[in-house]
XYZ file of C-alpha atoms in Angstrom:
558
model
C 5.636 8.860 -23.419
C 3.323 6.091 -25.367
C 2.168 7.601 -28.532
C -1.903 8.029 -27.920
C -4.439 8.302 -30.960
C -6.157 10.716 -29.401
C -3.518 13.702 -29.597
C -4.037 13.297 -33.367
C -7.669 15.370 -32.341
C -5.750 17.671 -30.329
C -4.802 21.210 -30.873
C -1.988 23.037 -29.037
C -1.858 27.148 -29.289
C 0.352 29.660 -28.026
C -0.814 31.472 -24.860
C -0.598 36.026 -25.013
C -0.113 38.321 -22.597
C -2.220 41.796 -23.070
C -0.637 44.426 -21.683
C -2.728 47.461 -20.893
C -0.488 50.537 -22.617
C -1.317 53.432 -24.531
C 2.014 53.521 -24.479
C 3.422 50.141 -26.128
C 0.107 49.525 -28.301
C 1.130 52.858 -30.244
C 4.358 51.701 -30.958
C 3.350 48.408 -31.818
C 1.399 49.800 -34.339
C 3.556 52.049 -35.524
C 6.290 49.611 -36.455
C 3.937 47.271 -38.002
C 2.921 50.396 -39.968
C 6.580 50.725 -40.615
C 7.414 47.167 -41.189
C 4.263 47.303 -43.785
C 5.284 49.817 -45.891
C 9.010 48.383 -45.817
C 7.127 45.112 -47.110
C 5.332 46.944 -49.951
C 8.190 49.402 -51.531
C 10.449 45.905 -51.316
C 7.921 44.369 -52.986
C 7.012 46.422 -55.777
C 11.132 48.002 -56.150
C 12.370 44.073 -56.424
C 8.680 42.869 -58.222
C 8.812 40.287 -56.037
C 4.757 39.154 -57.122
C 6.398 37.884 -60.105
C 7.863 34.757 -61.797
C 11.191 34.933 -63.279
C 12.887 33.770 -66.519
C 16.683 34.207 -67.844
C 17.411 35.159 -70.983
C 18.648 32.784 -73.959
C 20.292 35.312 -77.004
C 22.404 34.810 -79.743
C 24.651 37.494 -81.095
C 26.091 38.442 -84.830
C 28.152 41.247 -86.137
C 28.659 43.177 -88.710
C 31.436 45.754 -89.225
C 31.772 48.200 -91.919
C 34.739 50.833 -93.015
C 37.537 51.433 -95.112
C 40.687 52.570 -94.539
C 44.080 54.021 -96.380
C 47.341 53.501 -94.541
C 50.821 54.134 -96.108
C 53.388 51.532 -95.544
C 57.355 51.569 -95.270
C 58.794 49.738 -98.398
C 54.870 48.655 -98.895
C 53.189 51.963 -100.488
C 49.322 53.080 -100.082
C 47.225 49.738 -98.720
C 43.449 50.159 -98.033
C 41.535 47.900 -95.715
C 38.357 47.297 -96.133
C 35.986 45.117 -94.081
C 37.650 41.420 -95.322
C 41.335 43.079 -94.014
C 40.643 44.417 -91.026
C 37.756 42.098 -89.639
C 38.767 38.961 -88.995
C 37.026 35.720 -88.068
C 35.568 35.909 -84.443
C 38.225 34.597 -81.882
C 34.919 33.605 -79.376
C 31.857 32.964 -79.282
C 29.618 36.337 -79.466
C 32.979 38.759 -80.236
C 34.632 40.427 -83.505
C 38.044 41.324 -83.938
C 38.694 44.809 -85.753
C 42.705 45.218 -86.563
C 44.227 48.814 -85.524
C 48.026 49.000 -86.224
C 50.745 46.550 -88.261
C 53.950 45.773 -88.265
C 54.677 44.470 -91.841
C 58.091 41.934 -92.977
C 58.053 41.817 -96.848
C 59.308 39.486 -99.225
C 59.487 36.641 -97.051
C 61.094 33.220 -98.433
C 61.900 29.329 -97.502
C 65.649 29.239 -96.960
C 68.403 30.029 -94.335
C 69.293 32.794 -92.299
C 70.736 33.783 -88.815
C 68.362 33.112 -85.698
C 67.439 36.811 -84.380
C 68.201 37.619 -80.775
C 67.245 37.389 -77.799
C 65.139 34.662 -79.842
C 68.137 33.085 -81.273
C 71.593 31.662 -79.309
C 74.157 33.706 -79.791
C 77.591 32.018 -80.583
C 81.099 32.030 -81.492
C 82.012 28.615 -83.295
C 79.339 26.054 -85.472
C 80.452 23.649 -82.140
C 77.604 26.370 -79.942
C 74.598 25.460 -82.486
C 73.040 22.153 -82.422
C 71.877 21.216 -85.957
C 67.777 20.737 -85.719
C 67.292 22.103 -82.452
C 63.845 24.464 -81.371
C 61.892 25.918 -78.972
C 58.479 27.601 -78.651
C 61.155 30.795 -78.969
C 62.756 30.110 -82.065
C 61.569 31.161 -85.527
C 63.231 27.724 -87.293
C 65.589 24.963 -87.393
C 68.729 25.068 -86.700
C 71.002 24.302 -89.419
C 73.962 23.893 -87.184
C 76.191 26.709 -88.279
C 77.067 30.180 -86.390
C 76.376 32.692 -89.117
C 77.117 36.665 -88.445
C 74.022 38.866 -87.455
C 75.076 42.067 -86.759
C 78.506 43.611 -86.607
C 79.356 42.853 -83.413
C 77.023 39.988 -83.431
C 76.897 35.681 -84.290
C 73.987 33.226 -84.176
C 72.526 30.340 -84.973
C 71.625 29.701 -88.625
C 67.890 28.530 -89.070
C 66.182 27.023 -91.777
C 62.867 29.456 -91.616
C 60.813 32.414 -93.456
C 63.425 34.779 -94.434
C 64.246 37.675 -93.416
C 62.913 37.082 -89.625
C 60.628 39.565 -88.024
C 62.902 41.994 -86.104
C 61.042 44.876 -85.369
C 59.161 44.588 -82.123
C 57.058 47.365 -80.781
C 54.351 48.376 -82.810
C 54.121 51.824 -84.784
C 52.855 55.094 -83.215
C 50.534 56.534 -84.009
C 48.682 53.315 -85.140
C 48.208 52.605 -88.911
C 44.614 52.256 -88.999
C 43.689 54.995 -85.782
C 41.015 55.718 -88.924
C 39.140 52.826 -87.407
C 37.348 54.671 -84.691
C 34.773 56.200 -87.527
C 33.800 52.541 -88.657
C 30.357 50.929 -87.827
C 29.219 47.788 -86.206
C 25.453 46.667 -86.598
C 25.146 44.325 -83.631
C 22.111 41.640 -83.928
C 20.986 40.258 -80.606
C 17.423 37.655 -80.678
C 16.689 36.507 -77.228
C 13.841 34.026 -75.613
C 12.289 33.769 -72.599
C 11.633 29.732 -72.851
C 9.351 29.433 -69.775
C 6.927 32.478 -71.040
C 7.071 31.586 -74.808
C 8.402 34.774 -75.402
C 10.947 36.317 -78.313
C 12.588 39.451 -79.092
C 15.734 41.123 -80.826
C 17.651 44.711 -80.296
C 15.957 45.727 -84.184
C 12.284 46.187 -82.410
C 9.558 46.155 -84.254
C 8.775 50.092 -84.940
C 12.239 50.437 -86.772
C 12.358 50.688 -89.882
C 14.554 50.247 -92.972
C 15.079 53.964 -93.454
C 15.762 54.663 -89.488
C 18.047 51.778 -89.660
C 20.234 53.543 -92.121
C 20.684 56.846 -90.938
C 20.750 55.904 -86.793
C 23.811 55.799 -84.496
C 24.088 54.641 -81.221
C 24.055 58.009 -79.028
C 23.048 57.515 -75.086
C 21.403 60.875 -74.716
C 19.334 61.113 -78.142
C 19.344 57.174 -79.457
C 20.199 54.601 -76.735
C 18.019 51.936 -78.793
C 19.496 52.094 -82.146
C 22.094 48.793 -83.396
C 24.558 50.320 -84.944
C 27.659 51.684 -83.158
C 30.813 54.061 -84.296
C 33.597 51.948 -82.590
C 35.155 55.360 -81.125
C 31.970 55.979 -79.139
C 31.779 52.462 -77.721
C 35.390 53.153 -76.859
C 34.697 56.318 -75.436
C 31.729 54.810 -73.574
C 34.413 52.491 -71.890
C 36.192 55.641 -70.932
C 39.008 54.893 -72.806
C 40.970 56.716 -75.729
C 40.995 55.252 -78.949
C 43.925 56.185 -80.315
C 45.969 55.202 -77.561
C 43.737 51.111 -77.584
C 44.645 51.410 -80.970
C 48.633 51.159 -80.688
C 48.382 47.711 -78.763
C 44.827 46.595 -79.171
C 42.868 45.602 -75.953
C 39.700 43.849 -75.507
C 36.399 46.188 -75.068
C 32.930 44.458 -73.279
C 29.764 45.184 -75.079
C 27.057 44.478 -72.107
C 23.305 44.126 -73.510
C 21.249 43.858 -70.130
C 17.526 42.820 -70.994
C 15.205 44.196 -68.142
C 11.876 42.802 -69.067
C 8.444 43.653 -67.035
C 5.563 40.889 -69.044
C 2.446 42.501 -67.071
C -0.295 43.173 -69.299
C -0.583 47.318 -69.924
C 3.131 47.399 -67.770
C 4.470 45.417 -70.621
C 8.537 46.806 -71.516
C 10.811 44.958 -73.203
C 14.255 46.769 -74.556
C 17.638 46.590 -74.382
C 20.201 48.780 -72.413
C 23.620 48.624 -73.459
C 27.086 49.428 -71.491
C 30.634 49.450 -72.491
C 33.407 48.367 -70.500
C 37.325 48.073 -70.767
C 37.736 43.986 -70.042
C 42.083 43.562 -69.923
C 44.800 45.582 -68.184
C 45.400 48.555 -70.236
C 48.966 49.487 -68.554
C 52.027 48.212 -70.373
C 53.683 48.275 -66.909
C 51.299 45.861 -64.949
C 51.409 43.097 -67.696
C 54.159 41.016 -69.182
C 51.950 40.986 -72.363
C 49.989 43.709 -73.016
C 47.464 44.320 -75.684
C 45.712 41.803 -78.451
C 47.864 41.253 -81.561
C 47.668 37.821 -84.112
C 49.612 37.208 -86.692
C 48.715 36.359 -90.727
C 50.282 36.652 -94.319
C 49.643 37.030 -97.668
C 51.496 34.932 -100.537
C 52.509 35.418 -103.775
C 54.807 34.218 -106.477
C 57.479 35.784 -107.627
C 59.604 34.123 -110.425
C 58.453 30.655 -109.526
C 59.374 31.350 -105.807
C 57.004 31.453 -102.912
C 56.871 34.780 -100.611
C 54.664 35.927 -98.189
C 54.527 39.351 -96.554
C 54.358 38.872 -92.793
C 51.780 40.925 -90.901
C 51.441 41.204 -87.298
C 48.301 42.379 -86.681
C 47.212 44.578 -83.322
C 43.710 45.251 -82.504
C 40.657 45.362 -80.275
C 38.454 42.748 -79.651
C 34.645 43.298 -78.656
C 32.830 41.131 -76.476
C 29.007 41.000 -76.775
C 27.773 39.877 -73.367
C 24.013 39.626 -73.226
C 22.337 39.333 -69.692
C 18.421 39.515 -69.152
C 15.696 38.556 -66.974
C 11.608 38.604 -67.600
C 9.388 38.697 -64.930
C 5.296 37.920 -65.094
C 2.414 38.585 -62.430
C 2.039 34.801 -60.530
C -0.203 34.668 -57.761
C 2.199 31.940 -56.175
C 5.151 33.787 -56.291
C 3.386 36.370 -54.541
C 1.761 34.142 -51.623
C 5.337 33.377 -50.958
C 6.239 36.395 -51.045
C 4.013 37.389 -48.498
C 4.361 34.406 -46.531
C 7.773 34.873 -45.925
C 7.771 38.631 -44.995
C 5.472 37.390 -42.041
C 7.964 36.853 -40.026
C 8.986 40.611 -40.329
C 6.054 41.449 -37.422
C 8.020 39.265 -34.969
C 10.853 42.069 -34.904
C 8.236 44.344 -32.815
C 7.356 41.948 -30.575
C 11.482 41.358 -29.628
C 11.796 45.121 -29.693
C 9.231 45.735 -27.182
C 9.987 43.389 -24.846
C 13.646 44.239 -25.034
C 12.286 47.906 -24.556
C 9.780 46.758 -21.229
C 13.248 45.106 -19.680
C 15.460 48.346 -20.085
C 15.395 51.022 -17.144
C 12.644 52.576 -19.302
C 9.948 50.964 -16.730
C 10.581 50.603 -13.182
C 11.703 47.349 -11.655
C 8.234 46.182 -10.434
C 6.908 46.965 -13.740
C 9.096 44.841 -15.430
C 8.997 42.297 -12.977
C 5.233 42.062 -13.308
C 5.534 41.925 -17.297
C 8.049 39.238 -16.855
C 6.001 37.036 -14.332
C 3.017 37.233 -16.570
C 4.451 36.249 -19.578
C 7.310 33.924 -18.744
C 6.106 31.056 -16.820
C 9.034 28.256 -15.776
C 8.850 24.443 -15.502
C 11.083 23.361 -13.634
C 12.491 19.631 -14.528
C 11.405 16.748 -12.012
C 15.029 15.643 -11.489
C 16.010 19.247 -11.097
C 13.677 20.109 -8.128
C 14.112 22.827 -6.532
C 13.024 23.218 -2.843
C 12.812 26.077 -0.218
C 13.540 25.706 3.286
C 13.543 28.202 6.288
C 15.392 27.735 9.654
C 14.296 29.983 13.178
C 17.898 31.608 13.587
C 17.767 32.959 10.274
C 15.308 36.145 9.135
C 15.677 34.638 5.411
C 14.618 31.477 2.636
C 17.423 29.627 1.358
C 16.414 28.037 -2.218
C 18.104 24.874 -2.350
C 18.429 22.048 -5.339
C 17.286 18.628 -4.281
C 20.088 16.655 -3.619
C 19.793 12.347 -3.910
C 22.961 11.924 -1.872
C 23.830 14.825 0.491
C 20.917 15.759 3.278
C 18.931 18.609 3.311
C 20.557 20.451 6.024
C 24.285 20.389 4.133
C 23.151 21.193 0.762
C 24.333 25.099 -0.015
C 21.816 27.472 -1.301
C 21.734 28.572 -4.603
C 19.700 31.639 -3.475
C 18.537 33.752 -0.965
C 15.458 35.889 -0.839
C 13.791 37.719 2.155
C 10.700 36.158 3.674
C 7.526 37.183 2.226
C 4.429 37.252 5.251
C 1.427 35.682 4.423
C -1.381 38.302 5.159
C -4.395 35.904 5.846
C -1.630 34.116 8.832
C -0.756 37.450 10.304
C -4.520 38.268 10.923
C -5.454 34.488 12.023
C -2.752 34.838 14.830
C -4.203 39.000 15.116
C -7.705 36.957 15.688
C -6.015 34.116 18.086
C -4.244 37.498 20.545
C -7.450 39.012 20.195
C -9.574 36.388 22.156
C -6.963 36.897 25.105
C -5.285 34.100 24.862
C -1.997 35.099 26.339
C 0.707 33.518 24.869
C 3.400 32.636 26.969
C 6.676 31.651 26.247
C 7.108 27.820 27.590
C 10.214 26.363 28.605
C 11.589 23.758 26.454
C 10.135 20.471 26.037
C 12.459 18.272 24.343
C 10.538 15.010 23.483
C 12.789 12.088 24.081
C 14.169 10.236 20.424
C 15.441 6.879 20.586
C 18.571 7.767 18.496
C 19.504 11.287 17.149
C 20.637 12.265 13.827
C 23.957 14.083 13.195
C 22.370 16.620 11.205
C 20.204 17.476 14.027
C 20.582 20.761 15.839
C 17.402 20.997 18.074
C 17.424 17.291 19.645
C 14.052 16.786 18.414
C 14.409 15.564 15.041
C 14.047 11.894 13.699
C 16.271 9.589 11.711
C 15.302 9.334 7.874
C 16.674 7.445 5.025
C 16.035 10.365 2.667
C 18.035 13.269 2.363
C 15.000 15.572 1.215
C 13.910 14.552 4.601
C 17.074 15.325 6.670
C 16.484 18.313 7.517
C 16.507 20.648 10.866
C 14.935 23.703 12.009
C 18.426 25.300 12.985
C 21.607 26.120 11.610
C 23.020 25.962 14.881
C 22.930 24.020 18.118
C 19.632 25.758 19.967
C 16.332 25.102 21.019
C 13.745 23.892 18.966
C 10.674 25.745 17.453
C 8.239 23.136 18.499
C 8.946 24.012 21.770
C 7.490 27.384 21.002
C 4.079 28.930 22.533
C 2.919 30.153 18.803
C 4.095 26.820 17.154
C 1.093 25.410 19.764
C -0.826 28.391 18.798
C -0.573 28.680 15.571
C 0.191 24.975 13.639
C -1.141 22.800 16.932
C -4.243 24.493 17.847
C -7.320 22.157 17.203
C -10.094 25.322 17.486
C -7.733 27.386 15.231
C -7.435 24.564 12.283
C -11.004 23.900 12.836
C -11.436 27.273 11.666
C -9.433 27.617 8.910
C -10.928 24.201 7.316
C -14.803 25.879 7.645
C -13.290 28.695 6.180
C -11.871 27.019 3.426
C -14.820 24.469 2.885
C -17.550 26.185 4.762
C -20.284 22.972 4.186
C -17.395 20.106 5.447
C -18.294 17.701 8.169
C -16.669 17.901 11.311
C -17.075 14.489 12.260
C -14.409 12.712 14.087
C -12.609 9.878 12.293
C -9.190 9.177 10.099
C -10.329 11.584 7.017
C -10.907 14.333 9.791
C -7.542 13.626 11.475
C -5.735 13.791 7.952
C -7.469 17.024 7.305
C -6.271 18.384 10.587
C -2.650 17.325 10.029
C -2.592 18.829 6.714
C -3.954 21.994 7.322
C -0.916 22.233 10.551
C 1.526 21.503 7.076
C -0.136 24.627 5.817
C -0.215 26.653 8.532
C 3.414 26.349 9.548
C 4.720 27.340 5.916
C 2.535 30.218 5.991
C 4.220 31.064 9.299
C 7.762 30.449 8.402
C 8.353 30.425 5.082
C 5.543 32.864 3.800
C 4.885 33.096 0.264
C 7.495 30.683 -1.208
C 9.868 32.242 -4.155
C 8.662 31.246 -7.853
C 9.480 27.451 -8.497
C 10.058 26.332 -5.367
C 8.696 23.826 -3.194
C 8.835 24.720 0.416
C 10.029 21.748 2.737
C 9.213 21.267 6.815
C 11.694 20.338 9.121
C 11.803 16.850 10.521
C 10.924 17.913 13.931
C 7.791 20.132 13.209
C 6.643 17.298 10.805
C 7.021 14.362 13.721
C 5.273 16.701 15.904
C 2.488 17.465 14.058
C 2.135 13.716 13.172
C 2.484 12.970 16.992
C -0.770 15.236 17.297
C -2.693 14.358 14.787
C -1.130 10.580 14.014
C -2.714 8.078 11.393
C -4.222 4.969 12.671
C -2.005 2.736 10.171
C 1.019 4.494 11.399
C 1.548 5.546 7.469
C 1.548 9.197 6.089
C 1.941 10.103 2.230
C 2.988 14.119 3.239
């Protein structure tokens, strides 16, 4: 369809259907009611009126302790904070050191590989002189040196003696650890609201600073945490982390409400266990790193070998800030809109459910659904004398009338104001008598014709009979005179129609006439015609009413 300038001026709206219930209007209301509040709690629980920004923080540490552990073959050692912190292995994390295993006197010069590290071997033929692996402690030298008793290996060029014990001490060295102190610094920013804050806030002071301890129950805002009661916060036991290490999460979430006299803006913090804690699940459990410390003795280098175990803490900051916009909040409630529709589907899925009678529904349904059907989809009714039913039929461009199969069936519906014209037409004494057939001659009949009365057409929506079956035909009838034929009779019904029409003779009166029989013979056959449908004549009736009322030109549009 051409594109007209017009339609730009147009407006298009949706048509309603009022329904008169007590019934449905109180439950309409009360799920809008329901639907309302849902809206409101939703929107003040999730503050959905507001504009959102994430969090930007940086994070420092700063741990403090000291501890006394006794060594084997080392004596009394005590760690303070440069021993037992060392530099951060991440980015917002600090590494506290919990147990050791300690190899002394370590020098440049040859020994034997250990196992299962090193080969073991019989002859210097089994070593290959500067061979290594990511496994081996050295170089090989090339000869098979004894280990053990029982034992032979490689000789390596390396730090010796080698590291041979394996498993770390328990209990651990430094289980002391759980009664040192971390002051955690966290400054965060809002960029899009301008806005900056850290975990100190602004009503502590020096004196609180130095006496407070993180406790959730009487101080959940203070900085500074004993690293057995983060642990413990983790649900975890620290002297059993402490053996292996492990890696504990240190969660800051910043929840922060901008609004004017609602303004709150403070930290929350939660502790969580981040690696596999069972030896059994992992191949490598725990945290461990190794580092030394040299000396000189007697001109010689050494080094005593630590391998360090520990827990790790990750600070992980998360936050969001949220401030009144009026936008946010028109979108909010423009998109909860849609929320009323869910009434509207649950009544009418309520109205078709056996919870109203069939007419009911069928009434609801015919008021508020109306069909169009497509042109090349036309659907057409027809009605033939030797059946007592309609037959609704699709239009078919190939196959005539009569053979098409019906799609449905419904009973006929009588046309009131056609029963009392034919009570009037009995009432005047006409007697209506049953006439034998008249079969008007046709030059050539059709093979879908049943009656013999029927003319040859080149259109299938025009091939059509008044029978099913071979029979007489219903123009041949004493009503179908009567009743589509009479001239006094259609007379009638025109003044009753248009009371002021003029009755003078001529070709506009003769088309009126042979329209009105049309009418008058689907009223008497086919009734009321089912939803959608367009009724269609037979060929006979139509040729005979044209026969009684013809058109001077010989031409007829219906």
């Amino acid at each position: 369809m051409p594109c007209k300038l017009l339609n730009l001026c147009e407006y298009e709206t949706h048509k309603l259907v009022r329904i008169q219930s007590v019934r449905l209007g109180s439950l309409k209301w009360t799920f809008n009611g329901v639907i309302l509040m849902f809206i409101c709690i939703m929107m003040l629980w999730n503050k959905e009126y507001q504009e959102h920004d994430y969090v930007v923080s940086s994070v420092t540490a700063k741990v403090k302790g000291v501890a006394l552990t006794s060594l084997p073959d080392v004596g009394d050692i005590v760690w303070d904070v440069v021993d037992y912190s060392e530099p951060s292995q991440g980015k917002n994390s600090f590494f506290v050191v919990t147990n050791v295993i300690v190899t002394k006197k370590q020098r440049q010069g040859k020994c034997p590989e250990v196992p299962p590290y090193g080969k073991v071997c019989r002859t210097d033929e089994d070593c290959v002189k500067g061979f290594w692996d990511q496994h081996s402690h050295g170089v090989q030298t090339g000869a098979c040196v004894k280990f053990d008793v029982t034992r032979k290996t490689c000789e390596v060029s390396a730090w010796c003696p080698i590291e041979t014990k394996k498993k770390p001490p328990k209990p651990a060295l430094l289980a002391s650890a759980e009664n040192f102190t971390v002051l955690i610094k966290n400054n965060i920013r809002f960029p899009n609201f301008n806005f900056m804050r850290r975990n100190i806030l602004p009503e502590m002071t020096e004196s609180y600073l130095k006496r407070c301890q993180f406790n959730r129950h009487t101080d959940p805002s203070c900085p500074i945490f004993r690293l057995g009661d983060i642990v413990k916060e983790a649900k975890e036991n620290f002297s059993e982390m402490a053996v292996e290490g492990g890696v504990i999460g240190i969660q800051i979430k910043w929840d922060c409400n901008l609004d004017g006299f609602l303004r709150n803006c403070q930290p929350k913090y939660s502790f969580r266990r981040l690696d596999e804690k069972e030896s059994n699940r992992t191949l490598y459990p725990g945290l461990n790193f190794r580092f030394a410390r040299y000396q000189t003795e007697k001109g010689v280098e050494e080094r005593t070998l630590f391998k360090a175990f520990g827990i790790r803490f990750d600070v992980m900051v998360f936050g969001k800030a949220g401030k009144f916009s009026i936008i946010q909040l028109i979108i909010f409630i423009g998109s909860t809109l849609s929320y009323y529709a869910l009434t509207t589907v649950f009544i009418d899925w309520l109205i078709g459910t056996s919870c109203y009678s069939k007419e009911a529904r069928q009434n609801y349904s015919e008021k508020k659904v109306e069909s169009v059907q497509d042109r090349q989809q036309c659907i057409l009714c027809v009605s033939f004398v030797d059946e007592n039913h309609i037959r609704v039929v699709k239009r078919s461009h190939k196959k005539s009338l009569q053979q098409v199969k019906p799609i449905s069936v419904h009973p006929c519906k009588d046309d009131t104001g056609h029963l009392s014209a034919m009570v009037g037409v009995l009432q005047k004494g006409n007697n209506i008598v049953d006439k034998p057939p008249q079969v008007l001659p046709r030059p050539s009949l059709p093979a879908w014709c049943l009656c013999g009365c029927c003319l040859p057409s080149t259109h299938p929506q025009e091939q059509l009979c008044c029978r099913q079956s071979i029979g007489r035909c219903i123009t041949t009838s004493s009503l179908f005179e009567q009743l589509v034929l009479s001239r006094p009779l259609l007379d009638a019904v025109l003044l009753y129609r248009e009371p002021l029409s003029d009755l003078t003779e001529g070709e506009q009166r003769i088309a009126a006439l042979r329209n009105c029989s049309y009418r008058q013979y689907i009223s008497w056959r086919i009734g009321a015609p089912p939803r959608e449908s367009i009724p269609v004549m037979p060929s006979c009736s139509v040729w005979r009413i044209r026969e009684e009322y013809p058109s001077q030109e010989g031409e007829y549009t219906v």
